[in-house]
């Protein structure tokens, strides 16, 4: 299955205050160019085959506040489906929140396959609040999110999404993942995000993991591919609306924090 990534630029004709979580803007604009997207966001089905990011200002996530008429913002839409018909409507002008929004398709990327990188370390930036959920007891009705990038929960959230749409891969049990994918340094902070009437608690920051499984094993190849897959679909709950956006970089050597970050990071990482 091919992964499609559409990148859009957004402008406004005068300064405007937007909702607290800016993917509301991205999603609203997309509903106006893709009837299929509008239909699918109303589905209650979990693990949706698409992801919309929050707005970006020169690559920095915009969580809310005011958009300026002097800036060009961007967002991306990733999908595992070919029939969203976005290319039939590559530009849009519309009135929202009392101002004119202009949206233009700037680039399309297509990835036909993901292969193991054969790297030992993976640096993961958690760019928007990440909502990792432990396995839910049968009678639990409320959500429970952890505030740390616990590797089994991270990998299993990716594994469930991958196996729903791709040729299934094996990564082993929770314990196998826990002992194979080990955090060696991190700097994460809890953060609250307002989405509609709900205040949701997650975390942002970064973590570097070491993948210690032997080359050629299911857990080594599977985890490697799933971490790369996270660049397109995100991790955790509510990824389709912009939560859990990550940037994963396979590396030969561990990530070293820049000077000035070490004290805080060292305390959190226990080094």
PDB file of C-alpha atoms in Angstrom:
ATOM      1  CA  UNK A   1       0.000   0.000   0.000  1.00  0.00           C
ATOM      2  CA  UNK A   2       1.246   3.477  -0.889  1.00  0.00           C
ATOM      3  CA  UNK A   3       1.484   6.235   1.730  1.00  0.00           C
ATOM      4  CA  UNK A   4       0.511   9.636   0.321  1.00  0.00           C
ATOM      5  CA  UNK A   5       1.502  12.888   1.982  1.00  0.00           C
ATOM      6  CA  UNK A   6      -0.012  16.193   0.838  1.00  0.00           C
ATOM      7  CA  UNK A   7       1.573  19.449   2.019  1.00  0.00           C
ATOM      8  CA  UNK A   8      -0.478  22.650   2.036  1.00  0.00           C
ATOM      9  CA  UNK A   9       0.276  26.357   2.523  1.00  0.00           C
ATOM     10  CA  UNK A  10      -2.257  28.546   4.314  1.00  0.00           C
ATOM     11  CA  UNK A  11      -2.635  32.349   4.378  1.00  0.00           C
ATOM     12  CA  UNK A  12      -5.156  34.704   5.974  1.00  0.00           C
ATOM     13  CA  UNK A  13      -6.067  38.195   4.738  1.00  0.00           C
ATOM     14  CA  UNK A  14      -5.953  39.702   8.232  1.00  0.00           C
ATOM     15  CA  UNK A  15      -4.968  38.622  11.736  1.00  0.00           C
ATOM     16  CA  UNK A  16      -7.412  36.147  13.229  1.00  0.00           C
ATOM     17  CA  UNK A  17      -7.788  34.218  16.498  1.00  0.00           C
ATOM     18  CA  UNK A  18      -8.140  30.470  15.890  1.00  0.00           C
ATOM     19  CA  UNK A  19      -9.266  27.542  18.093  1.00  0.00           C
ATOM     20  CA  UNK A  20      -6.816  26.341  20.803  1.00  0.00           C
ATOM     21  CA  UNK A  21      -5.733  23.252  18.824  1.00  0.00           C
ATOM     22  CA  UNK A  22      -4.948  24.430  15.302  1.00  0.00           C
ATOM     23  CA  UNK A  23      -5.652  21.150  13.515  1.00  0.00           C
ATOM     24  CA  UNK A  24      -9.255  22.345  13.731  1.00  0.00           C
ATOM     25  CA  UNK A  25      -8.308  24.828  10.995  1.00  0.00           C
ATOM     26  CA  UNK A  26      -6.525  22.175   8.895  1.00  0.00           C
ATOM     27  CA  UNK A  27      -9.429  19.753   9.187  1.00  0.00           C
ATOM     28  CA  UNK A  28     -12.067  22.371   8.368  1.00  0.00           C
ATOM     29  CA  UNK A  29     -10.204  23.403   5.212  1.00  0.00           C
ATOM     30  CA  UNK A  30      -9.822  19.780   4.106  1.00  0.00           C
ATOM     31  CA  UNK A  31     -13.548  19.096   4.448  1.00  0.00           C
ATOM     32  CA  UNK A  32     -14.112  21.781   1.795  1.00  0.00           C
ATOM     33  CA  UNK A  33     -11.889  20.088  -0.805  1.00  0.00           C
ATOM     34  CA  UNK A  34     -12.523  16.401  -0.049  1.00  0.00           C
ATOM     35  CA  UNK A  35     -16.076  15.055   0.414  1.00  0.00           C
ATOM     36  CA  UNK A  36     -14.606  11.653   1.300  1.00  0.00           C
ATOM     37  CA  UNK A  37     -12.535  13.161   4.099  1.00  0.00           C
ATOM     38  CA  UNK A  38     -15.610  14.953   5.422  1.00  0.00           C
ATOM     39  CA  UNK A  39     -17.459  11.636   5.437  1.00  0.00           C
ATOM     40  CA  UNK A  40     -14.667   9.663   7.094  1.00  0.00           C
ATOM     41  CA  UNK A  41     -13.995  12.042   9.994  1.00  0.00           C
ATOM     42  CA  UNK A  42     -17.542  11.369  11.172  1.00  0.00           C
ATOM     43  CA  UNK A  43     -16.813   7.640  11.455  1.00  0.00           C
ATOM     44  CA  UNK A  44     -16.440   6.165  14.955  1.00  0.00           C
ATOM     45  CA  UNK A  45     -14.036   3.523  13.658  1.00  0.00           C
ATOM     46  CA  UNK A  46     -10.638   3.609  15.430  1.00  0.00           C
ATOM     47  CA  UNK A  47      -7.255   3.745  13.698  1.00  0.00           C
ATOM     48  CA  UNK A  48      -8.329   5.916  10.789  1.00  0.00           C
ATOM     49  CA  UNK A  49      -6.288   5.661   7.540  1.00  0.00           C
ATOM     50  CA  UNK A  50      -5.235   9.314   7.569  1.00  0.00           C
ATOM     51  CA  UNK A  51      -3.571  11.975   9.707  1.00  0.00           C
ATOM     52  CA  UNK A  52      -3.875  15.774   9.656  1.00  0.00           C
ATOM     53  CA  UNK A  53      -1.272  17.909  11.418  1.00  0.00           C
ATOM     54  CA  UNK A  54      -1.656  21.154  13.284  1.00  0.00           C
ATOM     55  CA  UNK A  55      -0.666  24.348  11.480  1.00  0.00           C
ATOM     56  CA  UNK A  56       3.063  25.092  11.322  1.00  0.00           C
ATOM     57  CA  UNK A  57       4.856  28.425  11.413  1.00  0.00           C
ATOM     58  CA  UNK A  58       8.259  27.833   9.774  1.00  0.00           C
ATOM     59  CA  UNK A  59       8.100  24.232  10.977  1.00  0.00           C
ATOM     60  CA  UNK A  60       7.037  25.083  14.551  1.00  0.00           C
ATOM     61  CA  UNK A  61       3.664  23.725  15.679  1.00  0.00           C
ATOM     62  CA  UNK A  62       0.954  26.347  16.222  1.00  0.00           C
ATOM     63  CA  UNK A  63      -1.261  25.170  19.050  1.00  0.00           C
ATOM     64  CA  UNK A  64      -3.644  28.156  18.990  1.00  0.00           C
ATOM     65  CA  UNK A  65      -3.627  31.914  19.382  1.00  0.00           C
ATOM     66  CA  UNK A  66      -3.528  34.372  16.469  1.00  0.00           C
ATOM     67  CA  UNK A  67      -2.616  33.812  12.837  1.00  0.00           C
ATOM     68  CA  UNK A  68      -0.871  36.768  11.194  1.00  0.00           C
ATOM     69  CA  UNK A  69      -1.687  38.038   7.713  1.00  0.00           C
ATOM     70  CA  UNK A  70       2.050  38.509   7.103  1.00  0.00           C
ATOM     71  CA  UNK A  71       2.948  34.821   7.445  1.00  0.00           C
ATOM     72  CA  UNK A  72       2.595  31.641   5.432  1.00  0.00           C
ATOM     73  CA  UNK A  73       1.521  28.646   7.515  1.00  0.00           C
ATOM     74  CA  UNK A  74       1.529  25.009   6.512  1.00  0.00           C
ATOM     75  CA  UNK A  75       0.110  21.630   7.424  1.00  0.00           C
ATOM     76  CA  UNK A  76       0.211  18.124   6.009  1.00  0.00           C
ATOM     77  CA  UNK A  77      -2.355  15.447   5.306  1.00  0.00           C
ATOM     78  CA  UNK A  78      -1.187  11.828   5.172  1.00  0.00           C
ATOM     79  CA  UNK A  79      -3.432   9.076   3.875  1.00  0.00           C
ATOM     80  CA  UNK A  80      -3.283   5.400   2.973  1.00  0.00           C
ATOM     81  CA  UNK A  81      -6.110   5.826   0.465  1.00  0.00           C
ATOM     82  CA  UNK A  82      -5.852   6.975  -3.143  1.00  0.00           C
ATOM     83  CA  UNK A  83      -9.384   8.293  -3.583  1.00  0.00           C
ATOM     84  CA  UNK A  84      -9.473  11.489  -1.553  1.00  0.00           C
ATOM     85  CA  UNK A  85      -9.613  13.511  -4.831  1.00  0.00           C
ATOM     86  CA  UNK A  86      -7.600  16.342  -3.290  1.00  0.00           C
ATOM     87  CA  UNK A  87      -5.674  16.880  -6.520  1.00  0.00           C
ATOM     88  CA  UNK A  88      -8.948  17.856  -8.201  1.00  0.00           C
ATOM     89  CA  UNK A  89      -9.179  20.850  -5.833  1.00  0.00           C
ATOM     90  CA  UNK A  90      -5.588  21.940  -5.203  1.00  0.00           C
ATOM     91  CA  UNK A  91      -6.515  25.455  -4.004  1.00  0.00           C
ATOM     92  CA  UNK A  92      -9.267  27.056  -1.968  1.00  0.00           C
ATOM     93  CA  UNK A  93     -10.512  30.430  -0.753  1.00  0.00           C
ATOM     94  CA  UNK A  94     -13.094  30.482   1.996  1.00  0.00           C
ATOM     95  CA  UNK A  95     -14.411  32.597   4.872  1.00  0.00           C
ATOM     96  CA  UNK A  96     -13.727  31.193   8.359  1.00  0.00           C
ATOM     97  CA  UNK A  97     -13.686  32.841  11.798  1.00  0.00           C
ATOM     98  CA  UNK A  98     -14.368  36.225  10.204  1.00  0.00           C
ATOM     99  CA  UNK A  99     -11.502  36.268   7.730  1.00  0.00           C
ATOM    100  CA  UNK A 100     -10.554  34.858   4.330  1.00  0.00           C
ATOM    101  CA  UNK A 101      -8.383  31.733   4.342  1.00  0.00           C
ATOM    102  CA  UNK A 102      -6.373  30.741   1.272  1.00  0.00           C
ATOM    103  CA  UNK A 103      -5.120  27.163   1.018  1.00  0.00           C
ATOM    104  CA  UNK A 104      -2.854  25.839  -1.737  1.00  0.00           C
ATOM    105  CA  UNK A 105      -1.384  22.397  -2.320  1.00  0.00           C
ATOM    106  CA  UNK A 106       2.400  22.859  -2.401  1.00  0.00           C
ATOM    107  CA  UNK A 107       3.773  19.324  -2.701  1.00  0.00           C
ATOM    108  CA  UNK A 108       2.768  15.662  -2.872  1.00  0.00           C
ATOM    109  CA  UNK A 109       4.943  12.797  -1.648  1.00  0.00           C
ATOM    110  CA  UNK A 110       4.362   9.079  -2.167  1.00  0.00           C
ATOM    111  CA  UNK A 111       6.114   6.230  -0.353  1.00  0.00           C
ATOM    112  CA  UNK A 112       5.558   2.757  -1.802  1.00  0.00           C
ATOM    113  CA  UNK A 113       7.433   0.758   0.842  1.00  0.00           C
ATOM    114  CA  UNK A 114       9.348   1.018   4.098  1.00  0.00           C
ATOM    115  CA  UNK A 115      12.435  -1.092   4.689  1.00  0.00           C
ATOM    116  CA  UNK A 116      14.484  -1.668   7.861  1.00  0.00           C
ATOM    117  CA  UNK A 117      17.098   1.062   8.249  1.00  0.00           C
ATOM    118  CA  UNK A 118      19.459  -1.337  10.050  1.00  0.00           C
ATOM    119  CA  UNK A 119      20.324   1.486  12.464  1.00  0.00           C
ATOM    120  CA  UNK A 120      20.814   0.860  16.169  1.00  0.00           C
ATOM    121  CA  UNK A 121      19.509   4.165  17.578  1.00  0.00           C
ATOM    122  CA  UNK A 122      16.285   6.076  16.947  1.00  0.00           C
ATOM    123  CA  UNK A 123      15.786   9.696  17.956  1.00  0.00           C
ATOM    124  CA  UNK A 124      12.103  10.539  18.398  1.00  0.00           C
ATOM    125  CA  UNK A 125      10.776  14.115  18.674  1.00  0.00           C
ATOM    126  CA  UNK A 126       7.251  14.334  20.091  1.00  0.00           C
ATOM    127  CA  UNK A 127       6.095  17.483  18.305  1.00  0.00           C
ATOM    128  CA  UNK A 128       2.500  17.664  19.550  1.00  0.00           C
ATOM    129  CA  UNK A 129       0.932  16.281  22.740  1.00  0.00           C
ATOM    130  CA  UNK A 130       1.278  12.503  22.616  1.00  0.00           C
ATOM    131  CA  UNK A 131      -1.418  10.314  24.150  1.00  0.00           C
ATOM    132  CA  UNK A 132      -0.061   6.830  24.829  1.00  0.00           C
ATOM    133  CA  UNK A 133      -2.717   4.521  26.209  1.00  0.00           C
ATOM    134  CA  UNK A 134      -2.056   1.292  28.141  1.00  0.00           C
ATOM    135  CA  UNK A 135      -4.193  -1.764  27.374  1.00  0.00           C
ATOM    136  CA  UNK A 136      -7.669  -0.988  28.671  1.00  0.00           C
ATOM    137  CA  UNK A 137      -9.431  -3.325  31.143  1.00  0.00           C
ATOM    138  CA  UNK A 138     -12.717  -4.677  29.846  1.00  0.00           C
ATOM    139  CA  UNK A 139     -14.873  -2.493  32.113  1.00  0.00           C
ATOM    140  CA  UNK A 140     -12.860   0.733  31.840  1.00  0.00           C
ATOM    141  CA  UNK A 141     -14.833   3.554  30.207  1.00  0.00           C
ATOM    142  CA  UNK A 142     -12.456   6.493  30.611  1.00  0.00           C
ATOM    143  CA  UNK A 143      -9.139   7.022  28.844  1.00  0.00           C
ATOM    144  CA  UNK A 144      -5.829   6.616  30.673  1.00  0.00           C
ATOM    145  CA  UNK A 145      -2.694   8.166  29.168  1.00  0.00           C
ATOM    146  CA  UNK A 146       0.889   7.819  30.378  1.00  0.00           C
ATOM    147  CA  UNK A 147       3.191  10.844  30.480  1.00  0.00           C
ATOM    148  CA  UNK A 148       6.344   9.033  29.346  1.00  0.00           C
ATOM    149  CA  UNK A 149       7.255   7.395  25.989  1.00  0.00           C
ATOM    150  CA  UNK A 150       7.031   3.848  27.344  1.00  0.00           C
ATOM    151  CA  UNK A 151       8.362   1.738  24.467  1.00  0.00           C
ATOM    152  CA  UNK A 152       5.818  -1.152  24.506  1.00  0.00           C
ATOM    153  CA  UNK A 153       2.861   1.265  24.373  1.00  0.00           C
ATOM    154  CA  UNK A 154       4.532   3.328  21.642  1.00  0.00           C
ATOM    155  CA  UNK A 155       5.330   0.319  19.443  1.00  0.00           C
ATOM    156  CA  UNK A 156       2.026  -1.453  20.015  1.00  0.00           C
ATOM    157  CA  UNK A 157       0.058   1.658  18.976  1.00  0.00           C
ATOM    158  CA  UNK A 158       1.988   1.649  15.703  1.00  0.00           C
ATOM    159  CA  UNK A 159       1.705  -2.118  15.319  1.00  0.00           C
ATOM    160  CA  UNK A 160      -2.112  -2.040  15.554  1.00  0.00           C
ATOM    161  CA  UNK A 161      -2.342   0.699  12.910  1.00  0.00           C
ATOM    162  CA  UNK A 162       0.124  -0.992  10.548  1.00  0.00           C
ATOM    163  CA  UNK A 163      -1.526  -4.404  10.753  1.00  0.00           C
ATOM    164  CA  UNK A 164      -4.946  -2.918   9.985  1.00  0.00           C
ATOM    165  CA  UNK A 165      -3.830  -1.529   6.607  1.00  0.00           C
ATOM    166  CA  UNK A 166      -0.554  -3.213   5.636  1.00  0.00           C
ATOM    167  CA  UNK A 167       0.756  -6.754   5.322  1.00  0.00           C
ATOM    168  CA  UNK A 168       0.991  -7.828   9.002  1.00  0.00           C
ATOM    169  CA  UNK A 169       4.387  -7.865  10.662  1.00  0.00           C
ATOM    170  CA  UNK A 170       5.490  -9.427  13.961  1.00  0.00           C
ATOM    171  CA  UNK A 171       7.236  -7.649  16.816  1.00  0.00           C
ATOM    172  CA  UNK A 172       6.686 -10.032  19.713  1.00  0.00           C
ATOM    173  CA  UNK A 173       5.182  -9.490  23.153  1.00  0.00           C
ATOM    174  CA  UNK A 174       5.115  -6.353  25.306  1.00  0.00           C
ATOM    175  CA  UNK A 175       8.020  -7.739  27.339  1.00  0.00           C
ATOM    176  CA  UNK A 176      10.028  -8.498  24.199  1.00  0.00           C
ATOM    177  CA  UNK A 177       9.599  -4.908  23.008  1.00  0.00           C
ATOM    178  CA  UNK A 178      10.372  -3.548  26.490  1.00  0.00           C
ATOM    179  CA  UNK A 179      13.714  -5.356  26.617  1.00  0.00           C
ATOM    180  CA  UNK A 180      14.583  -4.744  22.957  1.00  0.00           C
ATOM    181  CA  UNK A 181      13.769  -1.021  22.573  1.00  0.00           C
ATOM    182  CA  UNK A 182      15.409   0.882  25.444  1.00  0.00           C
ATOM    183  CA  UNK A 183      15.339   4.603  26.146  1.00  0.00           C
ATOM    184  CA  UNK A 184      18.893   5.868  26.741  1.00  0.00           C
ATOM    185  CA  UNK A 185      18.191   9.588  27.038  1.00  0.00           C
ATOM    186  CA  UNK A 186      15.146  11.797  27.048  1.00  0.00           C
ATOM    187  CA  UNK A 187      13.659  15.180  27.824  1.00  0.00           C
ATOM    188  CA  UNK A 188       9.883  15.079  28.031  1.00  0.00           C
ATOM    189  CA  UNK A 189       7.360  17.317  29.752  1.00  0.00           C
ATOM    190  CA  UNK A 190       3.653  16.877  30.495  1.00  0.00           C
ATOM    191  CA  UNK A 191       1.399  19.292  28.653  1.00  0.00           C
ATOM    192  CA  UNK A 192      -2.326  19.995  28.484  1.00  0.00           C
ATOM    193  CA  UNK A 193      -4.073  20.587  25.157  1.00  0.00           C
ATOM    194  CA  UNK A 194      -7.522  22.092  24.781  1.00  0.00           C
ATOM    195  CA  UNK A 195      -9.576  20.372  22.081  1.00  0.00           C
ATOM    196  CA  UNK A 196     -13.155  21.611  21.948  1.00  0.00           C
ATOM    197  CA  UNK A 197     -14.510  21.411  25.485  1.00  0.00           C
ATOM    198  CA  UNK A 198     -11.947  18.800  26.548  1.00  0.00           C
ATOM    199  CA  UNK A 199      -8.582  19.443  28.182  1.00  0.00           C
ATOM    200  CA  UNK A 200      -6.317  16.508  27.345  1.00  0.00           C
ATOM    201  CA  UNK A 201      -3.080  15.709  29.181  1.00  0.00           C
ATOM    202  CA  UNK A 202      -0.169  14.282  27.198  1.00  0.00           C
ATOM    203  CA  UNK A 203       3.560  14.900  26.759  1.00  0.00           C
ATOM    204  CA  UNK A 204       5.984  16.511  24.318  1.00  0.00           C
ATOM    205  CA  UNK A 205       9.785  16.497  24.066  1.00  0.00           C
ATOM    206  CA  UNK A 206      12.194  13.903  22.737  1.00  0.00           C
ATOM    207  CA  UNK A 207      13.669  10.499  23.502  1.00  0.00           C
ATOM    208  CA  UNK A 208      16.508   8.446  22.068  1.00  0.00           C
ATOM    209  CA  UNK A 209      16.012   4.674  21.944  1.00  0.00           C
ATOM    210  CA  UNK A 210      18.492   1.880  21.400  1.00  0.00           C
ATOM    211  CA  UNK A 211      17.233  -1.159  19.502  1.00  0.00           C
ATOM    212  CA  UNK A 212      19.176  -4.091  20.957  1.00  0.00           C
ATOM    213  CA  UNK A 213      17.511  -6.991  19.127  1.00  0.00           C
ATOM    214  CA  UNK A 214      19.632  -9.122  16.815  1.00  0.00           C
ATOM    215  CA  UNK A 215      19.717  -8.260  13.121  1.00  0.00           C
ATOM    216  CA  UNK A 216      17.237 -10.174  11.007  1.00  0.00           C
ATOM    217  CA  UNK A 217      14.841 -10.978  13.859  1.00  0.00           C
ATOM    218  CA  UNK A 218      11.152 -10.104  13.754  1.00  0.00           C
ATOM    219  CA  UNK A 219      11.442  -7.644  16.610  1.00  0.00           C
ATOM    220  CA  UNK A 220      14.466  -5.882  15.083  1.00  0.00           C
ATOM    221  CA  UNK A 221      12.987  -5.487  11.604  1.00  0.00           C
ATOM    222  CA  UNK A 222       9.434  -4.891  12.800  1.00  0.00           C
ATOM    223  CA  UNK A 223      10.221  -2.188  15.352  1.00  0.00           C
ATOM    224  CA  UNK A 224      12.572  -0.456  12.895  1.00  0.00           C
ATOM    225  CA  UNK A 225       9.851  -0.268  10.226  1.00  0.00           C
ATOM    226  CA  UNK A 226       7.141   0.784  12.684  1.00  0.00           C
ATOM    227  CA  UNK A 227       9.236   3.654  14.042  1.00  0.00           C
ATOM    228  CA  UNK A 228       9.732   4.934  10.492  1.00  0.00           C
ATOM    229  CA  UNK A 229       5.986   4.510   9.878  1.00  0.00           C
ATOM    230  CA  UNK A 230       5.365   6.863  12.805  1.00  0.00           C
ATOM    231  CA  UNK A 231       6.691   9.744  10.677  1.00  0.00           C
ATOM    232  CA  UNK A 232       3.561   9.435   8.524  1.00  0.00           C
ATOM    233  CA  UNK A 233       0.773   8.378  10.910  1.00  0.00           C
ATOM    234  CA  UNK A 234       1.945   9.549  14.346  1.00  0.00           C
ATOM    235  CA  UNK A 235       1.678   7.535  17.567  1.00  0.00           C
ATOM    236  CA  UNK A 236      -0.920   7.022  20.261  1.00  0.00           C
ATOM    237  CA  UNK A 237      -4.540   8.075  20.440  1.00  0.00           C
ATOM    238  CA  UNK A 238      -6.193  10.831  18.357  1.00  0.00           C
ATOM    239  CA  UNK A 239      -3.309  10.897  15.878  1.00  0.00           C
ATOM    240  CA  UNK A 240      -5.746  11.457  13.003  1.00  0.00           C
ATOM    241  CA  UNK A 241      -6.504  14.974  14.347  1.00  0.00           C
ATOM    242  CA  UNK A 242      -2.906  16.010  15.033  1.00  0.00           C
ATOM    243  CA  UNK A 243      -2.015  14.537  18.420  1.00  0.00           C
ATOM    244  CA  UNK A 244       1.075  12.354  18.642  1.00  0.00           C
ATOM    245  CA  UNK A 245       2.922  13.894  15.697  1.00  0.00           C
ATOM    246  CA  UNK A 246       6.509  12.679  15.791  1.00  0.00           C
ATOM    247  CA  UNK A 247       9.732  12.956  13.840  1.00  0.00           C
ATOM    248  CA  UNK A 248      11.769   9.748  13.966  1.00  0.00           C
ATOM    249  CA  UNK A 249      15.401   9.721  12.825  1.00  0.00           C
ATOM    250  CA  UNK A 250      17.346   6.430  12.617  1.00  0.00           C
ATOM    251  CA  UNK A 251      20.967   7.029  13.674  1.00  0.00           C
ATOM    252  CA  UNK A 252      24.307   5.231  13.853  1.00  0.00           C
ATOM    253  CA  UNK A 253      25.136   6.869  17.186  1.00  0.00           C
ATOM    254  CA  UNK A 254      23.052   8.192  20.104  1.00  0.00           C
ATOM    255  CA  UNK A 255      21.675  11.720  19.901  1.00  0.00           C
ATOM    256  CA  UNK A 256      23.704  14.202  21.958  1.00  0.00           C
ATOM    257  CA  UNK A 257      21.787  17.165  23.454  1.00  0.00           C
ATOM    258  CA  UNK A 258      23.047  20.617  22.554  1.00  0.00           C
ATOM    259  CA  UNK A 259      25.061  22.532  25.107  1.00  0.00           C
ATOM    260  CA  UNK A 260      22.746  24.083  27.662  1.00  0.00           C
ATOM    261  CA  UNK A 261      20.260  21.204  27.543  1.00  0.00           C
ATOM    262  CA  UNK A 262      22.407  18.701  29.401  1.00  0.00           C
ATOM    263  CA  UNK A 263      21.566  19.547  33.016  1.00  0.00           C
ATOM    264  CA  UNK A 264      17.842  19.126  32.683  1.00  0.00           C
ATOM    265  CA  UNK A 265      18.162  16.188  30.346  1.00  0.00           C
ATOM    266  CA  UNK A 266      20.755  14.530  32.529  1.00  0.00           C
ATOM    267  CA  UNK A 267      18.513  14.709  35.574  1.00  0.00           C
ATOM    268  CA  UNK A 268      15.575  13.229  33.701  1.00  0.00           C
ATOM    269  CA  UNK A 269      17.644  10.536  32.080  1.00  0.00           C
ATOM    270  CA  UNK A 270      19.514   9.659  35.230  1.00  0.00           C
ATOM    271  CA  UNK A 271      22.928  10.328  33.755  1.00  0.00           C
TER     272      UNK A 271
END
